Amino acid sequence: MPGAVISGWGICVPDKIVTNEDLSARLDTSDAWITERTGIRQRHIGGTTSELAIVAGRRALEKAGRSPDEIDLLVLATTTPDATVPGTSATVQDALGLQAGAFDLNAACSGFVYALVAGHGMVLAGSKRVLVIGSDTLSRITDWDDRSLAVIVGDGAGAVVLEATDGPGELLAWDLGADGSLRHLLKCDHGGFLYMNGKEIFRHAVRAVVESSVKTLAQVGMDPSDVDVFIPHQANARIISAARERLGIPEERTVVTIDRYGNTSSASVPLAMADALETGLLQPGALVLMSGFGGGMTWASAVLRWGG
Ligand code: COA
């Protein structure tokens, strides 16, 4: 059946690195606590959501060998838009010179997988090429005196070009979920700072990732033992381990980048995907499971056959 394939990808993180030692110098925390409780050693901080998205998007276009006028839709997943109005996608569309429709999508940290599924759907509906970007600057809505949040956030962006293909598409199955009754667990009012109930999110996140992953794989008659590369949202190394262990996916098949980037929200899955491509873990033909969760509460999983 015709579908879409990822023909290019690109990432962008700010130059400035903030280490656990940097944070410990100004907050009542320590490298030992942050590393042990979160798995994070450093994070990149800086820039705006559009700036990071533009660079990641340009790199994805280059990798795909496509010019801006060959893209007919931009979907930008972000939970930290540059402004309430206009959508940050407008800035990105203009800067990249796209002659395309453009819209923002906010599903918090599940945003990239939501956008990937939406982009695939648009290709099936007739779009030829969709640029999907996840970009977030959580640092801009973080109270840097709040140690519970300051230690986990990071900024970054990741992008992919989705192309229509006559051959088999990559996306085999997906699951998008939400439980708005849990929206109080992670929130940021206009002009305010991020608030998070870390313990409750932790509990729900592990369950959401496990249940959504199993449900998605089951749609195509598979189970976690079939997964070659597991790309989870990177919010806490302990959440990744707990979900991975419950799913029975070996550590060596699981992508972990949180040590270098922290929680980059909509950017974490494409950053991890790029890492798996760079290290060679992600090879043509691999069965890929992506699974994210975040504020809302939302969750999203996708199963792809890399290379179609
Ligand atoms: N440095 C040092 N100590 C800290 C600290 C920090 N940065 N943050 C909290 N503490 C302290 C607490 O005050 C508490 O002290 P106490 O025992 O004296 O009361 C102790 O460490 C344990 O706090 P707790 O909140 O129970 O830690 P935790 O093990 O649950 O870890 C999170 C906190 C935030 C790292 C963890 O709950 C988490 O990652 N949750 C999920 C968050 C998430 O996924 N968010 C993104 C959604 S997309």
Coordinates of C-alpha atoms and ligand atoms in Angstrom, one line a residue:
M1 CA 0.0 0.0 0.0
P2 CA 1.4 3.5 -0.8
G3 CA 2.4 5.5 2.1
A4 CA 5.2 7.8 3.3
V5 CA 8.9 7.4 4.1
I6 CA 11.3 9.5 6.0
S7 CA 13.7 10.8 3.4
G8 CA 15.8 13.2 5.5
W9 CA 16.3 14.3 9.1
G10 CA 18.2 17.0 11.0
I11 CA 18.6 18.2 14.5
C12 CA 19.7 21.4 16.2
V13 CA 20.6 22.1 19.8
P14 CA 21.9 25.4 21.2
D15 CA 25.7 25.7 21.7
K16 CA 25.5 26.5 25.4
I17 CA 25.9 23.5 27.6
V18 CA 24.8 23.6 31.2
T19 CA 26.2 20.8 33.3
N20 CA 25.0 19.4 36.6
E21 CA 27.9 21.1 38.3
D22 CA 26.8 24.5 36.8
L23 CA 23.3 23.9 38.4
S24 CA 24.7 22.7 41.7
A25 CA 26.7 25.9 42.0
R26 CA 23.5 28.0 42.2
L27 CA 20.8 25.6 43.4
D28 CA 20.4 23.2 46.4
T29 CA 21.1 20.1 44.3
S30 CA 24.1 17.9 43.3
D31 CA 25.5 16.1 40.3
A32 CA 25.0 12.8 42.2
W33 CA 21.3 13.5 42.8
I34 CA 20.5 14.6 39.3
T35 CA 22.5 11.7 37.7
E36 CA 21.0 9.1 40.0
R37 CA 17.3 10.3 39.9
T38 CA 17.1 11.4 36.3
G39 CA 20.1 10.1 34.3
I40 CA 20.9 13.7 33.1
R41 CA 24.4 14.9 33.0
Q42 CA 24.1 18.0 30.9
R43 CA 21.6 19.9 28.8
H44 CA 21.8 22.5 25.9
I45 CA 20.1 25.8 26.7
G46 CA 19.3 28.8 24.5
G47 CA 17.7 30.1 21.4
T48 CA 14.1 30.3 20.5
T49 CA 11.8 27.6 19.4
S50 CA 11.7 29.0 15.8
E51 CA 15.5 29.4 15.6
L52 CA 16.1 25.8 16.6
A53 CA 13.3 24.6 14.3
I54 CA 14.6 26.5 11.3
V55 CA 18.1 25.0 11.6
A56 CA 16.8 21.5 12.1
G57 CA 14.3 21.9 9.3
R58 CA 17.0 23.2 6.9
R59 CA 19.2 20.2 7.7
A60 CA 16.4 17.8 7.2
L61 CA 15.7 19.3 3.7
E62 CA 19.4 19.1 2.8
K63 CA 19.6 15.5 3.9
A64 CA 16.5 14.7 1.8
G65 CA 17.9 16.5 -1.2
R66 CA 14.8 18.6 -1.4
S67 CA 14.4 22.3 -2.0
P68 CA 12.0 24.4 0.1
D69 CA 9.5 24.7 -2.8
E70 CA 9.1 20.9 -2.9
I71 CA 7.5 20.8 0.5
D72 CA 3.7 21.2 0.6
L73 CA 3.1 21.2 4.4
L74 CA 4.9 22.1 7.6
V75 CA 3.7 20.6 10.9
L76 CA 5.6 22.1 13.9
A77 CA 5.1 20.3 17.2
T78 CA 5.9 22.6 20.1
T79 CA 4.6 23.3 23.5
T80 CA 6.8 26.5 23.8
P81 CA 5.7 28.7 20.9
D82 CA 7.6 31.9 20.3
A83 CA 4.3 33.8 20.8
T84 CA 0.6 33.0 21.3
V85 CA -0.1 34.4 17.9
P86 CA 1.1 33.8 15.2
G87 CA 1.9 30.2 15.3
T88 CA 5.7 29.6 15.4
S89 CA 5.3 27.5 12.2
A90 CA 4.7 30.8 10.3
T91 CA 8.1 32.1 11.3
V92 CA 9.7 28.8 10.3
Q93 CA 7.8 28.6 7.0
D94 CA 9.0 32.1 6.1
A95 CA 12.6 31.6 7.1
L96 CA 12.9 28.3 5.2
G97 CA 11.2 29.8 2.2
L98 CA 8.5 27.0 2.1
Q99 CA 5.6 27.5 -0.2
A100 CA 3.5 25.4 2.0
G101 CA 0.7 25.3 4.5
A102 CA 2.0 25.5 8.1
F103 CA 0.5 24.9 11.5
D104 CA 1.6 24.3 15.1
L105 CA 0.6 21.2 17.0
N106 CA 0.7 21.1 20.8
A107 CA 0.6 17.7 22.4
A108 CA 3.4 18.6 24.9
C109 CA 6.1 16.0 25.0
S110 CA 4.1 13.6 22.8
G111 CA 4.1 16.3 20.1
F112 CA 6.6 14.8 17.6
V113 CA 4.9 11.4 17.4
Y114 CA 1.5 13.1 17.1
A115 CA 3.0 15.3 14.3
L116 CA 4.6 12.3 12.6
V117 CA 1.3 10.5 12.5
A118 CA -0.6 13.6 11.3
G119 CA 2.0 14.1 8.6
H120 CA 1.7 10.5 7.4
G121 CA -2.1 11.0 7.3
M122 CA -1.6 14.2 5.2
V123 CA 0.6 12.3 2.7
L124 CA -2.1 9.6 2.5
A125 CA -4.6 12.4 1.8
G126 CA -2.5 13.7 -1.1
S127 CA 0.4 15.8 0.2
K128 CA 3.6 15.0 -1.6
R129 CA 6.1 16.0 1.0
V130 CA 5.6 17.1 4.6
L131 CA 8.2 18.7 6.9
V132 CA 7.6 17.5 10.4
I133 CA 9.5 19.4 13.2
G134 CA 9.6 19.0 17.0
S135 CA 11.1 22.0 18.6
D136 CA 11.0 23.2 22.2
T137 CA 12.7 25.6 24.5
L138 CA 11.4 24.5 27.9
S139 CA 14.1 26.6 29.5
R140 CA 12.0 29.7 28.6
I141 CA 9.1 28.7 30.8
T142 CA 11.2 27.3 33.6
D143 CA 11.8 29.0 37.0
W144 CA 15.5 28.6 37.3
D145 CA 15.2 28.8 41.1
D146 CA 12.9 25.7 41.1
R147 CA 15.3 22.8 41.5
S148 CA 12.8 20.2 40.7
L149 CA 12.3 21.5 37.1
A150 CA 15.6 23.3 36.5
V151 CA 17.5 20.1 36.6
I152 CA 15.5 18.2 34.0
V153 CA 14.7 20.7 31.1
G154 CA 16.7 21.1 27.9
D155 CA 16.2 22.9 24.6
G156 CA 16.4 21.4 21.1
A157 CA 14.8 20.6 17.8
G158 CA 14.5 17.7 15.4
A159 CA 13.0 17.4 12.0
V160 CA 12.1 14.9 9.3
V161 CA 11.0 15.1 5.7
L162 CA 8.1 12.7 4.9
E163 CA 7.7 11.8 1.3
A164 CA 4.9 10.0 -0.6
T165 CA 6.1 6.7 -2.0
D166 CA 4.5 4.2 -4.3
G167 CA 6.2 1.4 -2.4
P168 CA 5.4 0.3 1.1
G169 CA 5.2 3.2 3.6
E170 CA 7.1 3.2 6.9
L171 CA 4.3 3.8 9.4
L172 CA 2.7 0.4 10.2
A173 CA 0.6 1.3 13.2
W174 CA 0.0 4.1 15.7
D175 CA -1.8 5.0 18.9
L176 CA -2.6 8.5 20.0
G177 CA -4.1 9.0 23.4
A178 CA -5.1 11.6 25.9
D179 CA -6.6 11.8 29.4
G180 CA -7.4 15.5 30.1
S181 CA -8.5 14.7 33.6
L182 CA -4.7 14.6 34.4
R183 CA -4.0 18.0 32.9
H184 CA -3.2 19.5 36.3
L185 CA -0.1 17.3 36.6
L186 CA 2.0 19.4 34.2
K187 CA 0.9 22.9 33.3
C188 CA 2.0 26.4 32.5
D189 CA -0.4 29.3 32.5
H190 CA 0.0 32.3 30.2
G191 CA 3.1 34.2 31.3
G192 CA 3.8 31.7 34.1
F193 CA 6.3 29.0 34.8
L194 CA 6.0 25.3 34.3
Y195 CA 4.5 23.3 37.2
M196 CA 5.0 19.6 37.4
N197 CA 3.9 16.8 39.8
G198 CA 6.9 14.6 39.0
K199 CA 5.9 11.6 41.1
E200 CA 2.4 11.3 39.6
I201 CA 3.6 11.9 36.1
F202 CA 6.3 9.2 36.6
R203 CA 3.6 6.7 37.6
H204 CA 1.3 7.4 34.7
A205 CA 4.1 7.7 32.2
V206 CA 5.4 4.2 32.6
R207 CA 1.9 2.8 32.3
A208 CA 1.1 4.9 29.3
V209 CA 4.2 4.0 27.4
V210 CA 3.9 0.3 28.1
E211 CA 0.2 0.0 27.3
S212 CA 0.3 2.2 24.2
S213 CA 3.4 0.4 22.9
V214 CA 1.8 -3.0 23.3
K215 CA -1.5 -1.8 21.8
T216 CA 0.3 -0.3 18.8
L217 CA 2.5 -3.4 18.1
A218 CA -0.6 -5.7 18.5
Q219 CA -2.2 -3.9 15.5
V220 CA 0.3 -5.5 13.2
G221 CA 0.5 -8.8 15.0
M222 CA 3.8 -8.0 16.8
D223 CA 5.0 -7.7 20.3
P224 CA 7.9 -6.0 22.0
S225 CA 10.3 -8.9 21.2
D226 CA 10.0 -7.9 17.5
V227 CA 11.3 -4.4 18.2
D228 CA 14.8 -3.7 16.8
V229 CA 15.0 -0.1 18.0
F230 CA 13.0 1.5 20.9
I231 CA 12.9 5.3 20.8
P232 CA 11.2 6.5 23.9
H233 CA 10.5 10.1 24.9
Q234 CA 13.4 11.2 27.1
A235 CA 12.0 12.6 30.3
N236 CA 13.8 10.5 33.0
A237 CA 16.2 7.6 32.5
R238 CA 14.3 5.7 35.3
I239 CA 11.1 6.0 33.3
I240 CA 12.8 4.7 30.2
S241 CA 14.3 1.8 32.2
A242 CA 11.0 0.9 33.9
A243 CA 9.1 1.0 30.6
R244 CA 11.8 -1.0 28.8
E245 CA 11.9 -3.6 31.5
R246 CA 8.2 -4.1 31.6
L247 CA 8.1 -4.4 27.8
G248 CA 11.0 -6.8 27.8
I249 CA 13.1 -4.8 25.3
P250 CA 16.8 -5.2 25.8
E251 CA 18.9 -2.2 26.9
E252 CA 21.0 -2.4 23.7
R253 CA 17.9 -1.8 21.6
T254 CA 16.8 1.2 23.5
V255 CA 18.0 4.7 22.6
V256 CA 19.0 6.9 25.5
T257 CA 20.1 10.5 25.0
I258 CA 18.8 12.1 28.1
D259 CA 22.2 12.2 29.6
R260 CA 23.3 14.7 27.0
Y261 CA 20.1 16.6 26.3
G262 CA 17.8 16.5 29.3
N263 CA 14.1 16.6 28.6
T264 CA 13.6 18.5 25.3
S265 CA 9.9 17.8 25.0
S266 CA 8.8 17.7 21.4
A267 CA 12.4 17.4 20.3
S268 CA 13.4 14.4 22.3
V269 CA 12.2 11.6 20.0
P270 CA 13.7 13.1 16.8
L271 CA 17.0 13.8 18.7
A272 CA 17.1 10.2 19.8
M273 CA 16.2 9.0 16.3
A274 CA 19.1 11.0 14.8
D275 CA 21.4 9.5 17.5
A276 CA 20.4 6.0 16.6
L277 CA 21.1 6.7 12.9
E278 CA 24.5 8.2 13.8
T279 CA 25.6 5.3 16.0
G280 CA 24.3 2.8 13.4
L281 CA 21.8 1.2 15.8
L282 CA 19.0 2.2 13.3
Q283 CA 19.5 0.3 10.1
P284 CA 17.3 -0.2 7.0
G285 CA 14.7 -2.7 7.6
A286 CA 14.6 -2.2 11.4
L287 CA 11.3 -2.3 13.3
V288 CA 11.2 0.9 15.2
L289 CA 8.9 1.7 18.2
M290 CA 8.6 5.3 19.1
S291 CA 6.6 6.2 22.3
G292 CA 6.1 9.4 24.1
F293 CA 4.0 10.9 26.8
G294 CA 3.6 14.4 28.3
G295 CA 1.4 17.1 29.6
G296 CA -2.3 16.8 28.9
M297 CA -1.8 14.0 29.7
T298 CA -1.1 12.8 26.2
W299 CA 0.7 9.8 24.9
A300 CA 1.6 8.6 21.4
S301 CA 3.2 5.5 19.9
A302 CA 4.2 4.7 16.4
V303 CA 5.6 1.5 14.8
L304 CA 7.7 2.0 11.7
R305 CA 9.6 -0.3 9.3
W306 CA 12.7 1.9 8.6
G307 CA 13.1 2.3 4.9
G308 CA 9.6 1.0 4.2
Ligands
COA1 N1 18.1 18.1 43.8 C1 18.2 17.5 45.1 N2 17.1 17.1 45.7 C2 16.0 17.2 45.1 C3 15.8 17.7 43.8 C4 16.9 18.2 43.2 N3 16.9 18.8 42.0 N4 14.5 17.7 43.5 C5 13.8 17.1 44.5 N5 14.7 16.8 45.5 C6 14.5 16.2 46.8 C7 13.1 16.3 47.3 O1 12.9 17.5 48.0 C8 12.9 15.1 48.1 O2 13.5 15.4 49.4 P1 12.9 14.8 50.7 O3 12.9 13.3 50.6 O4 13.8 15.4 51.8 O5 11.5 15.3 50.8 C9 13.8 14.1 47.4 O6 14.7 14.8 46.6 C10 12.9 13.1 46.6 O7 12.1 13.9 45.8 P2 11.1 13.3 44.8 O8 10.2 14.4 44.1 O9 10.4 12.1 45.4 O10 12.1 12.7 43.7 P3 11.9 11.7 42.5 O11 12.7 10.6 42.7 O12 10.4 11.5 42.3 O13 12.5 12.5 41.3 C11 11.7 13.7 39.4 C12 11.9 13.8 40.9 C13 11.1 15.1 39.0 C14 13.1 13.6 38.8 C15 10.9 12.5 39.0 O14 9.7 12.5 39.8 C16 10.5 12.6 37.5 O15 11.3 12.5 36.7 N6 9.2 12.5 37.2 C17 8.7 12.5 35.9 C18 8.8 13.9 35.3 C19 8.5 13.9 33.9 O16 8.5 12.9 33.2 N7 8.2 15.1 33.4 C20 8.1 15.4 32.0 C21 6.8 14.9 31.5 S1 6.9 15.0 29.7

